[in-house]
CSV table of C-alpha atoms in Angstrom, one decimal:
chain,number,residue,atom,x,y,z
T,15,UNK,CA,0.0,0.0,0.0
T,16,UNK,CA,1.3,3.4,-0.9
T,17,UNK,CA,0.6,6.4,1.4
T,18,UNK,CA,0.9,10.0,0.5
T,19,UNK,CA,1.0,12.4,3.4
T,20,UNK,CA,-1.6,15.1,3.2
T,21,UNK,CA,-0.7,17.8,5.8
T,22,UNK,CA,-2.0,21.2,6.7
T,23,UNK,CA,-0.1,23.5,6.2
T,24,UNK,CA,2.0,21.9,3.4
T,25,UNK,CA,5.1,23.4,2.0
T,26,UNK,CA,5.1,23.5,-1.8
T,27,UNK,CA,7.8,20.9,-2.1
T,28,UNK,CA,5.9,18.4,0.0
T,29,UNK,CA,2.7,18.4,-2.1
T,30,UNK,CA,2.0,15.1,-3.8
T,31,UNK,CA,-1.3,13.5,-2.7
T,32,UNK,CA,-3.2,15.0,-5.7
T,33,UNK,CA,-0.6,14.1,-8.2
T,34,UNK,CA,-0.2,10.6,-6.8
T,35,UNK,CA,-3.9,10.0,-7.1
T,36,UNK,CA,-4.0,11.4,-10.6
T,37,UNK,CA,-1.0,9.2,-11.6
T,38,UNK,CA,-2.8,6.1,-10.1
T,39,UNK,CA,-5.9,6.8,-12.1
T,40,UNK,CA,-4.0,7.3,-15.3
T,41,UNK,CA,-2.3,4.0,-15.0
T,42,UNK,CA,-5.5,2.1,-14.1
T,43,UNK,CA,-6.4,-0.3,-16.9
T,44,UNK,CA,-9.0,-3.0,-17.2
T,45,UNK,CA,-6.4,-5.6,-18.2
T,46,UNK,CA,-4.4,-5.0,-15.0
T,47,UNK,CA,-7.4,-5.4,-12.6
T,48,UNK,CA,-7.9,-8.7,-10.9
T,49,UNK,CA,-11.0,-10.8,-11.5
T,50,UNK,CA,-12.1,-9.9,-7.9
T,51,UNK,CA,-12.0,-6.2,-8.6
T,52,UNK,CA,-13.7,-6.6,-11.9
T,53,UNK,CA,-16.5,-8.7,-10.3
T,54,UNK,CA,-17.0,-6.2,-7.5
T,55,UNK,CA,-17.3,-3.4,-10.1
T,56,UNK,CA,-20.0,-5.3,-11.8
T,57,UNK,CA,-21.8,-6.0,-8.5
T,58,UNK,CA,-21.9,-2.3,-7.6
T,59,UNK,CA,-22.9,-1.3,-11.1
T,60,UNK,CA,-25.8,-3.8,-11.0
T,61,UNK,CA,-26.8,-2.7,-7.5
T,62,UNK,CA,-26.6,1.0,-8.3
T,63,UNK,CA,-28.6,0.7,-11.6
T,64,UNK,CA,-31.3,-1.2,-9.7
T,65,UNK,CA,-31.6,1.5,-7.0
T,66,UNK,CA,-31.6,4.3,-9.7
T,67,UNK,CA,-34.5,2.7,-11.5
T,68,UNK,CA,-36.5,2.2,-8.4
T,69,UNK,CA,-35.5,5.6,-6.9
T,70,UNK,CA,-36.5,7.5,-10.1
T,71,UNK,CA,-40.0,7.2,-8.8
T,72,UNK,CA,-39.2,8.7,-5.4
T,73,UNK,CA,-40.9,11.9,-4.4
T,74,UNK,CA,-37.8,14.1,-4.4
T,75,UNK,CA,-36.5,12.7,-7.7
T,76,UNK,CA,-39.9,13.3,-9.3
T,77,UNK,CA,-40.0,16.8,-8.0
T,78,UNK,CA,-36.4,17.4,-9.3
T,79,UNK,CA,-37.5,16.2,-12.8
T,80,UNK,CA,-40.7,18.4,-12.8
T,81,UNK,CA,-38.6,21.4,-11.8
T,82,UNK,CA,-36.2,20.9,-14.7
T,83,UNK,CA,-39.0,20.2,-17.1
T,84,UNK,CA,-40.5,23.5,-16.2
T,85,UNK,CA,-37.4,25.4,-17.2
T,86,UNK,CA,-35.9,23.6,-20.2
T,87,UNK,CA,-36.7,21.2,-23.0
T,88,UNK,CA,-35.9,17.5,-22.9
T,89,UNK,CA,-32.5,16.3,-24.0
T,90,UNK,CA,-31.2,13.1,-25.6
T,91,UNK,CA,-29.7,11.3,-22.5
T,92,UNK,CA,-31.6,8.4,-20.9
T,93,UNK,CA,-32.1,8.6,-17.1
T,94,UNK,CA,-32.6,5.1,-15.7
T,95,UNK,CA,-36.1,4.5,-14.6
T,96,UNK,CA,-37.5,7.6,-16.4
T,97,UNK,CA,-39.4,8.2,-19.6
T,98,UNK,CA,-38.3,11.8,-20.3
T,99,UNK,CA,-34.7,12.2,-21.5
T,100,UNK,CA,-32.5,15.0,-20.2
T,101,UNK,CA,-29.4,16.9,-21.2
T,102,UNK,CA,-26.1,15.5,-20.1
T,103,UNK,CA,-25.7,17.4,-16.8
T,104,UNK,CA,-29.3,17.1,-15.8
T,105,UNK,CA,-29.1,13.3,-16.5
T,106,UNK,CA,-26.3,13.0,-14.0
T,107,UNK,CA,-28.2,15.1,-11.5
T,108,UNK,CA,-31.4,13.2,-11.8
T,109,UNK,CA,-29.6,9.9,-11.8
T,110,UNK,CA,-27.6,10.8,-8.7
T,111,UNK,CA,-30.7,12.0,-6.9
T,112,UNK,CA,-32.6,8.8,-7.7
T,113,UNK,CA,-29.7,6.6,-6.7
T,114,UNK,CA,-29.7,8.2,-3.2
T,115,UNK,CA,-33.5,8.6,-3.0
T,116,UNK,CA,-34.5,5.4,-1.2
T,117,UNK,CA,-31.6,4.7,1.1
T,118,UNK,CA,-30.6,1.5,-0.7
T,119,UNK,CA,-27.4,2.6,-2.3
T,120,UNK,CA,-24.0,1.1,-1.6
T,121,UNK,CA,-21.5,2.6,0.8
T,122,UNK,CA,-18.0,2.6,2.4
T,123,UNK,CA,-17.8,2.2,6.1
T,124,UNK,CA,-14.3,3.5,6.6
T,125,UNK,CA,-15.4,6.8,5.1
T,126,UNK,CA,-19.1,6.9,6.0
T,127,UNK,CA,-19.7,7.6,2.3
T,128,UNK,CA,-21.9,6.4,-0.6
T,129,UNK,CA,-19.7,6.2,-3.7
T,130,UNK,CA,-22.0,4.7,-6.3
T,131,UNK,CA,-24.8,7.2,-6.2
T,132,UNK,CA,-22.6,9.8,-7.8
T,133,UNK,CA,-19.9,7.8,-9.6
T,134,UNK,CA,-22.3,5.4,-11.5
T,135,UNK,CA,-24.9,8.0,-12.8
T,136,UNK,CA,-22.1,10.2,-14.0
T,137,UNK,CA,-20.4,7.4,-15.9
T,138,UNK,CA,-23.6,6.2,-17.4
T,139,UNK,CA,-24.7,9.6,-18.6
T,140,UNK,CA,-21.3,10.4,-20.2
T,141,UNK,CA,-21.2,7.0,-21.8
T,142,UNK,CA,-24.3,7.9,-23.8
T,143,UNK,CA,-22.9,11.2,-24.9
T,144,UNK,CA,-19.5,9.9,-26.2
T,145,UNK,CA,-19.7,7.3,-29.0
T,146,UNK,CA,-18.7,3.7,-28.6
T,147,UNK,CA,-17.7,3.5,-24.9
T,148,UNK,CA,-16.8,-0.1,-24.3
T,149,UNK,CA,-17.9,-2.0,-21.2
T,150,UNK,CA,-14.2,-2.5,-20.2
T,151,UNK,CA,-13.7,1.3,-20.3
T,152,UNK,CA,-16.7,1.8,-18.1
T,153,UNK,CA,-15.4,-0.7,-15.6
T,154,UNK,CA,-12.1,1.3,-15.6
T,155,UNK,CA,-14.0,4.5,-15.0
T,156,UNK,CA,-16.1,3.0,-12.1
T,157,UNK,CA,-13.1,1.5,-10.3
T,158,UNK,CA,-11.2,4.9,-10.7
T,159,UNK,CA,-14.1,6.8,-9.3
T,160,UNK,CA,-14.8,4.4,-6.4
T,161,UNK,CA,-11.1,4.4,-5.4
T,162,UNK,CA,-11.0,8.1,-5.4
T,163,UNK,CA,-14.0,8.4,-3.2
T,164,UNK,CA,-12.9,5.6,-0.7
T,165,UNK,CA,-9.4,6.8,-0.4
T,166,UNK,CA,-10.3,10.5,0.2
T,167,UNK,CA,-13.3,9.8,2.5
T,168,UNK,CA,-11.2,7.5,4.6
T,169,UNK,CA,-8.5,10.1,5.0
T,170,UNK,CA,-11.1,12.8,6.0
T,171,UNK,CA,-13.1,10.5,8.3
T,172,UNK,CA,-14.4,11.0,11.0
T,173,UNK,CA,-13.4,14.7,11.0
T,174,UNK,CA,-15.5,15.6,8.1
T,175,UNK,CA,-18.7,14.2,9.5
T,176,UNK,CA,-18.0,15.6,13.0
T,177,UNK,CA,-17.6,19.0,11.5
T,178,UNK,CA,-21.2,18.8,10.3
T,179,UNK,CA,-20.6,17.8,6.6
T,180,UNK,CA,-22.3,15.0,4.7
T,181,UNK,CA,-19.4,12.9,3.4
T,182,UNK,CA,-21.4,11.8,0.3
T,183,UNK,CA,-22.1,15.4,-0.7
T,184,UNK,CA,-18.6,16.5,0.0
T,185,UNK,CA,-16.4,13.7,-1.4
T,186,UNK,CA,-18.3,11.9,-4.2
T,187,UNK,CA,-18.0,15.0,-6.5
T,188,UNK,CA,-14.3,14.1,-6.7
T,189,UNK,CA,-15.0,10.5,-7.7
T,190,UNK,CA,-17.6,11.6,-10.3
T,191,UNK,CA,-15.0,14.0,-11.9
T,192,UNK,CA,-12.4,11.2,-11.9
T,193,UNK,CA,-14.8,8.7,-13.5
T,194,UNK,CA,-15.8,11.2,-16.1
T,195,UNK,CA,-12.2,12.2,-16.7
T,196,UNK,CA,-11.3,8.6,-17.2
T,197,UNK,CA,-14.0,8.1,-19.9
T,198,UNK,CA,-13.3,11.3,-21.8
T,199,UNK,CA,-10.2,10.5,-21.5
T,200,UNK,CA,-8.3,13.5,-19.9
T,201,UNK,CA,-4.5,13.7,-19.7
T,202,UNK,CA,-2.7,13.8,-16.4
T,203,UNK,CA,-2.6,17.6,-16.1
T,204,UNK,CA,-6.1,18.0,-17.3
T,205,UNK,CA,-7.3,15.2,-15.0
T,206,UNK,CA,-5.8,17.1,-12.1
T,207,UNK,CA,-7.5,20.3,-13.2
T,208,UNK,CA,-10.8,18.3,-13.1
T,209,UNK,CA,-10.1,17.3,-9.6
T,210,UNK,CA,-9.2,20.8,-8.6
T,211,UNK,CA,-12.4,22.2,-10.1
T,212,UNK,CA,-14.6,19.5,-8.6
T,213,UNK,CA,-13.2,20.1,-5.1
T,214,UNK,CA,-14.9,23.5,-5.1
T,215,UNK,CA,-18.2,21.7,-5.9
T,216,UNK,CA,-18.1,19.5,-2.8
T,217,UNK,CA,-20.9,20.4,-0.4
T,218,UNK,CA,-23.6,19.1,1.9
T,219,UNK,CA,-24.5,19.7,5.5
T,220,UNK,CA,-25.6,16.9,7.8
T,221,UNK,CA,-28.3,19.2,9.2
T,222,UNK,CA,-30.9,16.9,7.6
T,223,UNK,CA,-30.6,14.7,10.6
T,224,UNK,CA,-32.7,17.3,12.5
T,225,UNK,CA,-35.4,17.4,9.7
T,226,UNK,CA,-35.7,18.4,6.1
T,227,UNK,CA,-34.2,15.1,5.1
T,228,UNK,CA,-35.1,15.4,1.5
T,229,UNK,CA,-32.0,17.6,0.9
T,230,UNK,CA,-29.8,14.5,1.5
T,231,UNK,CA,-31.1,12.9,-1.8
T,232,UNK,CA,-30.1,16.0,-3.7
T,233,UNK,CA,-26.5,16.0,-2.3
T,234,UNK,CA,-25.7,13.0,-4.5
T,235,UNK,CA,-27.3,14.6,-7.6
T,236,UNK,CA,-25.4,17.8,-7.1
T,237,UNK,CA,-22.1,15.8,-6.7
T,238,UNK,CA,-22.8,13.8,-9.9
T,239,UNK,CA,-23.5,17.0,-11.9
T,240,UNK,CA,-20.7,19.0,-10.5
T,241,UNK,CA,-18.2,16.3,-10.9
T,242,UNK,CA,-19.2,15.8,-14.6
T,243,UNK,CA,-19.2,19.5,-15.2
T,244,UNK,CA,-15.7,19.8,-13.7
T,245,UNK,CA,-14.3,17.2,-16.1
T,246,UNK,CA,-16.0,18.8,-19.1
T,247,UNK,CA,-14.6,22.2,-18.1
T,248,UNK,CA,-11.2,20.8,-17.7
T,249,UNK,CA,-11.4,19.2,-21.1
T,250,UNK,CA,-12.0,22.7,-22.5
T,251,UNK,CA,-8.9,24.1,-20.8
T,252,UNK,CA,-10.3,25.5,-17.6
T,253,UNK,CA,-7.6,25.0,-14.9
T,254,UNK,CA,-8.2,24.0,-11.3
T,255,UNK,CA,-6.1,24.7,-8.2
T,256,UNK,CA,-3.0,22.5,-8.1
T,257,UNK,CA,-2.5,20.0,-5.3
T,258,UNK,CA,-6.2,20.6,-4.2
T,259,UNK,CA,-6.3,17.7,-1.8
T,260,UNK,CA,-3.4,18.7,0.4
T,261,UNK,CA,-2.7,22.3,-0.4
T,262,UNK,CA,-3.2,25.2,2.1
T,263,UNK,CA,-6.9,26.1,2.0
T,264,UNK,CA,-7.5,22.9,0.0
T,265,UNK,CA,-10.0,20.1,0.4
T,266,UNK,CA,-8.7,18.3,3.4
T,267,UNK,CA,-8.0,21.4,5.4
T,268,UNK,CA,-11.5,22.8,4.6
T,269,UNK,CA,-13.5,19.6,5.2
T,270,UNK,CA,-11.4,17.7,7.8
T,271,UNK,CA,-8.3,19.1,9.5
T,272,UNK,CA,-9.1,22.8,9.7
T,273,UNK,CA,-6.2,25.0,10.7
T,274,UNK,CA,-4.8,22.5,13.3
T,275,UNK,CA,-1.8,21.4,11.3
T,276,UNK,CA,-2.9,17.7,11.7
T,277,UNK,CA,-1.4,15.0,9.4
T,278,UNK,CA,-3.3,12.3,7.6
T,279,UNK,CA,-2.4,10.0,4.7
T,280,UNK,CA,-4.3,9.1,1.6
T,281,UNK,CA,-3.9,5.4,0.9
T,282,UNK,CA,-4.0,4.1,-2.7
T,283,UNK,CA,-4.7,0.5,-3.8
T,284,UNK,CA,-3.9,-2.2,-3.2
T,285,UNK,CA,-6.2,-3.1,-1.5
T,286,UNK,CA,-9.0,-1.8,-3.7
T,287,UNK,CA,-11.7,0.1,-1.8
T,288,UNK,CA,-14.4,-1.1,-4.1
T,289,UNK,CA,-14.0,-4.6,-2.8
T,290,UNK,CA,-14.8,-3.4,0.7
T,291,UNK,CA,-17.9,-1.4,-0.1
T,292,UNK,CA,-21.1,-2.7,1.3
T,293,UNK,CA,-24.5,-3.3,-0.4
T,294,UNK,CA,-27.6,-2.5,1.6
T,295,UNK,CA,-30.5,-5.0,2.0
T,296,UNK,CA,-32.7,-2.5,3.9
T,297,UNK,CA,-33.9,0.9,2.8
T,298,UNK,CA,-32.7,2.8,5.9
T,299,UNK,CA,-29.6,4.5,7.4
T,300,UNK,CA,-26.7,2.0,7.4
T,301,UNK,CA,-25.6,3.2,10.9
T,302,UNK,CA,-28.8,1.7,12.4
T,303,UNK,CA,-28.8,-1.5,10.5
T,304,UNK,CA,-26.5,-3.5,12.9
T,305,UNK,CA,-28.9,-2.7,15.7
T,306,UNK,CA,-32.0,-3.6,13.6
T,307,UNK,CA,-30.4,-6.9,12.5
T,308,UNK,CA,-29.3,-7.8,16.1
T,309,UNK,CA,-32.8,-7.0,17.4
T,310,UNK,CA,-34.5,-9.2,14.7
T,311,UNK,CA,-32.1,-12.0,15.3
T,312,UNK,CA,-32.7,-11.8,19.1
T,313,UNK,CA,-36.5,-11.8,18.7
T,314,UNK,CA,-36.4,-14.8,16.4
T,315,UNK,CA,-33.8,-16.8,18.3
T,316,UNK,CA,-35.6,-16.3,21.7
T,317,UNK,CA,-39.1,-16.4,20.3
T,318,UNK,CA,-40.0,-13.1,21.8
T,319,UNK,CA,-43.3,-11.6,20.6
T,320,UNK,CA,-43.7,-7.9,20.1
T,321,UNK,CA,-46.2,-7.7,23.0
T,322,UNK,CA,-43.6,-9.2,25.4
T,323,UNK,CA,-41.0,-6.4,24.9
T,324,UNK,CA,-41.1,-3.7,27.6
T,325,UNK,CA,-37.8,-2.0,26.7
T,326,UNK,CA,-35.0,-2.1,24.0
T,327,UNK,CA,-31.6,-0.7,24.9
T,328,UNK,CA,-29.1,-0.1,22.2
T,329,UNK,CA,-25.4,0.6,22.9
T,330,UNK,CA,-23.6,1.8,19.7
T,331,UNK,CA,-21.2,4.4,18.4
T,332,UNK,CA,-21.7,8.2,18.7
T,333,UNK,CA,-22.5,8.8,15.0
T,334,UNK,CA,-25.2,6.2,15.0
T,335,UNK,CA,-26.6,7.3,18.4
T,336,UNK,CA,-27.1,10.8,17.0
T,337,UNK,CA,-30.0,9.4,15.1
T,338,UNK,CA,-31.9,8.6,18.3
T,339,UNK,CA,-33.4,12.1,18.3
T,340,UNK,CA,-34.5,12.0,14.6
T,341,UNK,CA,-38.2,12.0,14.1
T,342,UNK,CA,-40.3,10.3,11.5
T,343,UNK,CA,-42.8,12.8,10.3
T,344,UNK,CA,-41.5,12.6,6.7
T,345,UNK,CA,-40.3,9.8,4.6
T,346,UNK,CA,-36.6,10.8,4.5
T,347,UNK,CA,-36.6,11.5,8.3
T,348,UNK,CA,-38.1,8.1,9.0
T,349,UNK,CA,-35.4,6.3,7.1
T,350,UNK,CA,-32.8,8.0,9.4
T,351,UNK,CA,-34.8,7.7,12.7
T,352,UNK,CA,-33.4,5.1,15.2
T,353,UNK,CA,-36.8,5.0,17.1
T,354,UNK,CA,-38.9,4.4,14.1
T,355,UNK,CA,-36.6,1.8,12.6
T,356,UNK,CA,-36.4,-0.2,15.8
T,357,UNK,CA,-40.2,0.1,16.0
T,358,UNK,CA,-40.5,-1.4,12.5
T,359,UNK,CA,-38.2,-4.2,13.4
T,360,UNK,CA,-40.3,-4.9,16.5
T,361,UNK,CA,-43.5,-5.0,14.6
T,362,UNK,CA,-42.6,-6.4,11.2
T,363,UNK,CA,-39.3,-8.3,11.8
T,364,UNK,CA,-37.9,-6.5,8.8
T,365,UNK,CA,-37.8,-3.2,6.9
T,366,UNK,CA,-39.3,-2.6,3.5
T,367,UNK,CA,-40.0,0.5,1.5
T,368,UNK,CA,-43.8,0.3,2.0
T,369,UNK,CA,-43.2,0.6,5.8
T,370,UNK,CA,-42.4,4.3,5.3
T,371,UNK,CA,-45.8,5.2,4.0
T,372,UNK,CA,-47.6,8.2,5.6
T,373,UNK,CA,-50.2,5.8,7.2
T,374,UNK,CA,-47.4,3.7,8.8
T,375,UNK,CA,-45.6,6.8,10.0
T,376,UNK,CA,-48.8,8.0,11.7
T,377,UNK,CA,-49.5,4.6,13.3
T,378,UNK,CA,-49.8,5.0,17.1
T,379,UNK,CA,-48.7,1.4,17.6
T,380,UNK,CA,-45.3,2.2,16.0
T,381,UNK,CA,-45.1,5.4,18.1
T,382,UNK,CA,-45.6,3.4,21.2
T,383,UNK,CA,-43.0,0.8,20.2
T,384,UNK,CA,-40.6,3.6,19.4
T,385,UNK,CA,-41.0,4.9,22.9
T,386,UNK,CA,-39.6,1.7,24.3
T,387,UNK,CA,-36.1,2.5,22.9
T,388,UNK,CA,-33.0,3.9,24.7
T,389,UNK,CA,-29.8,4.6,22.8
T,390,UNK,CA,-26.4,5.2,24.3
T,391,UNK,CA,-22.8,5.3,23.1
T,392,UNK,CA,-20.5,3.9,25.8
T,393,UNK,CA,-16.8,4.4,25.1
T,394,UNK,CA,-16.1,0.6,24.8
T,395,UNK,CA,-18.5,0.4,21.9
T,396,UNK,CA,-17.8,3.8,20.4
T,397,UNK,CA,-14.1,3.0,20.3
T,398,UNK,CA,-14.7,0.2,17.8
T,399,UNK,CA,-15.9,2.6,15.1
T,400,UNK,CA,-15.0,3.1,12.3
T,401,UNK,CA,-13.2,-0.2,12.2
T,402,UNK,CA,-16.5,-1.8,12.9
T,403,UNK,CA,-20.1,-0.6,13.2
T,404,UNK,CA,-21.1,-2.2,16.4
T,405,UNK,CA,-24.5,-2.3,18.2
T,406,UNK,CA,-25.3,-4.3,21.4
T,407,UNK,CA,-29.0,-4.8,21.8
T,408,UNK,CA,-30.7,-5.7,25.1
T,409,UNK,CA,-34.3,-6.6,25.1
T,410,UNK,CA,-36.2,-6.6,28.4
T,411,UNK,CA,-39.3,-8.8,28.9
T,412,UNK,CA,-41.2,-10.2,31.9
T,413,UNK,CA,-39.4,-13.5,31.4
T,414,UNK,CA,-35.9,-12.1,31.3
T,415,UNK,CA,-33.3,-9.9,29.7
T,416,UNK,CA,-31.8,-11.0,26.4
T,417,UNK,CA,-28.6,-9.5,24.7
T,418,UNK,CA,-27.2,-9.8,21.2
T,419,UNK,CA,-24.4,-7.8,19.5
T,420,UNK,CA,-23.7,-7.2,15.9
T,421,UNK,CA,-20.4,-5.7,14.8
T,422,UNK,CA,-21.4,-5.3,11.2
T,423,UNK,CA,-24.6,-5.5,9.1
T,424,UNK,CA,-25.5,-7.7,6.2
T,425,UNK,CA,-24.0,-6.6,2.9
T,426,UNK,CA,-20.5,-5.9,4.2
T,427,UNK,CA,-17.4,-7.8,3.3
T,428,UNK,CA,-17.6,-9.3,6.8
T,429,UNK,CA,-21.2,-10.3,6.4
T,430,UNK,CA,-21.6,-10.5,2.6
T,431,UNK,CA,-24.7,-10.4,0.5
T,432,UNK,CA,-24.0,-13.0,-2.2
T,433,UNK,CA,-24.6,-12.6,-5.9
T,434,UNK,CA,-27.9,-14.5,-5.7
T,435,UNK,CA,-29.1,-12.2,-3.0
T,436,UNK,CA,-27.9,-9.1,-4.9
T,437,UNK,CA,-29.7,-10.2,-8.0
T,438,UNK,CA,-32.9,-10.8,-6.0
T,439,UNK,CA,-32.7,-7.2,-4.7
T,440,UNK,CA,-32.2,-6.0,-8.3
T,441,UNK,CA,-35.3,-7.8,-9.5
T,442,UNK,CA,-37.4,-6.6,-6.6
T,443,UNK,CA,-36.5,-3.0,-7.4
T,444,UNK,CA,-36.5,-3.1,-11.2
T,445,UNK,CA,-39.3,-5.6,-12.1
T,446,UNK,CA,-42.2,-3.2,-10.9
T,447,UNK,CA,-40.8,-0.4,-13.1
T,448,UNK,CA,-39.6,-2.2,-16.3
T,449,UNK,CA,-41.3,-5.5,-16.0
T,450,UNK,CA,-40.0,-9.0,-15.0
T,451,UNK,CA,-38.6,-10.0,-18.4
T,452,UNK,CA,-36.8,-6.7,-19.0
T,453,UNK,CA,-35.4,-6.7,-15.5
T,454,UNK,CA,-33.9,-10.2,-16.0
T,455,UNK,CA,-32.5,-9.3,-19.4
T,456,UNK,CA,-31.0,-6.1,-18.0
T,457,UNK,CA,-29.4,-8.1,-15.1
T,458,UNK,CA,-27.7,-10.5,-17.5
T,459,UNK,CA,-26.3,-7.6,-19.6
T,460,UNK,CA,-25.0,-5.8,-16.6
T,461,UNK,CA,-23.2,-9.0,-15.3
T,462,UNK,CA,-21.4,-9.2,-18.7
T,463,UNK,CA,-20.9,-5.4,-19.1
T,464,UNK,CA,-17.2,-6.1,-20.0
T,465,UNK,CA,-18.2,-8.0,-23.1
T,466,UNK,CA,-20.3,-5.0,-24.5
T,467,UNK,CA,-18.8,-2.8,-27.2
T,468,UNK,CA,-21.3,0.0,-26.9
T,469,UNK,CA,-22.5,0.9,-23.4
T,470,UNK,CA,-25.0,3.4,-24.9
T,471,UNK,CA,-27.3,0.6,-26.1
T,472,UNK,CA,-27.3,-0.9,-22.6
T,473,UNK,CA,-28.2,2.3,-20.9
T,474,UNK,CA,-31.0,2.8,-23.3
T,475,UNK,CA,-32.6,-0.4,-21.9
T,476,UNK,CA,-32.8,1.2,-18.5
T,477,UNK,CA,-35.4,3.7,-19.6
T,478,UNK,CA,-39.0,3.5,-18.5
T,479,UNK,CA,-41.3,3.1,-21.6
């Protein structure tokens, strides 16, 4: 593993993290990737396309499309899951918003970030606009984008989140720019310019945890659009700040270190971050999923009925525990609400998209169940994060107290969701939108993306007719 020190302040002669990342991306070629990395790239492509198609019908994504339709004419670029086509930048924006719209997109625990929701929509939109993009080139671009996001997010974590920023909004714009730059393709200096330009497009506050959660979905859309725009501007000769990751007043100082003079390293593959990204089985905040799974496992193993439960205590890490105060008055907030998600687990022994309907959110039974929860963040548990995402659940009943701990949730490398389970998720999301037969055909083509000579034709098949 190679490490490049990113320090604030950084003397000119010590700058190198940005150039090293750009050099890595330039030398990344499909032929040099292991079968494991190629397979994981296809897994995350399949997963993200499925979530984009289902998420396109989400409320925020639909409002975003209606807003754009009111101010400009349709374009020629397909947005997965939609009938109306968009221009190139709008397609990236709408695709990114849809991919983050239902809380089912992939993520990277070590950086608390969702790479696919910006990287994949950007690459798919651009692949339609530039002729004859081969599947192998798309794989290259996706891996480059994912590695950019995972490396930078890990270096900035947990400082970035603790300073109030949303890592997905702040970091994935860089991965989107790199993925686009890889497809165009941009030269080394121009690729660095794209990264420099994209860094000023990073944004997103975590204030949505207190309400107004719909903005969270738009963060991914903004990142996809701004990253793509940065690459296109760089292609035309617009220069970005040099050494933007490590420079004084650069990305890491602004989003992570501040003026403290702290030192952190950005690690480049191997190992590849994309092989350690998780896939979500439940449409809710990943921080809460270990507690949900521990609770469901405990209820099933001990044959505890919902009526028996008098109290649920969860010990977890601080970032997860912060969601204990989140309400569930709106769809987005409910997906981030610790009390509501625990209530769903108690009542339904699972979490599905239909559980977030307005009728369910207003159900007094769920409110009563949510009131049985207490969440704490003891140092012994909190100290395990971000290496793990632990949750210790204690259920109190009249016949005794029962305890179960989960250190990770289903879908991670430690607790993997296999290819069969992933394809089942894809079918469940896509079949209601495109039909069972089309969904099955699309899945087969995505699994063999590296055999396709023209990605545009494949993306066309993701449109809603």
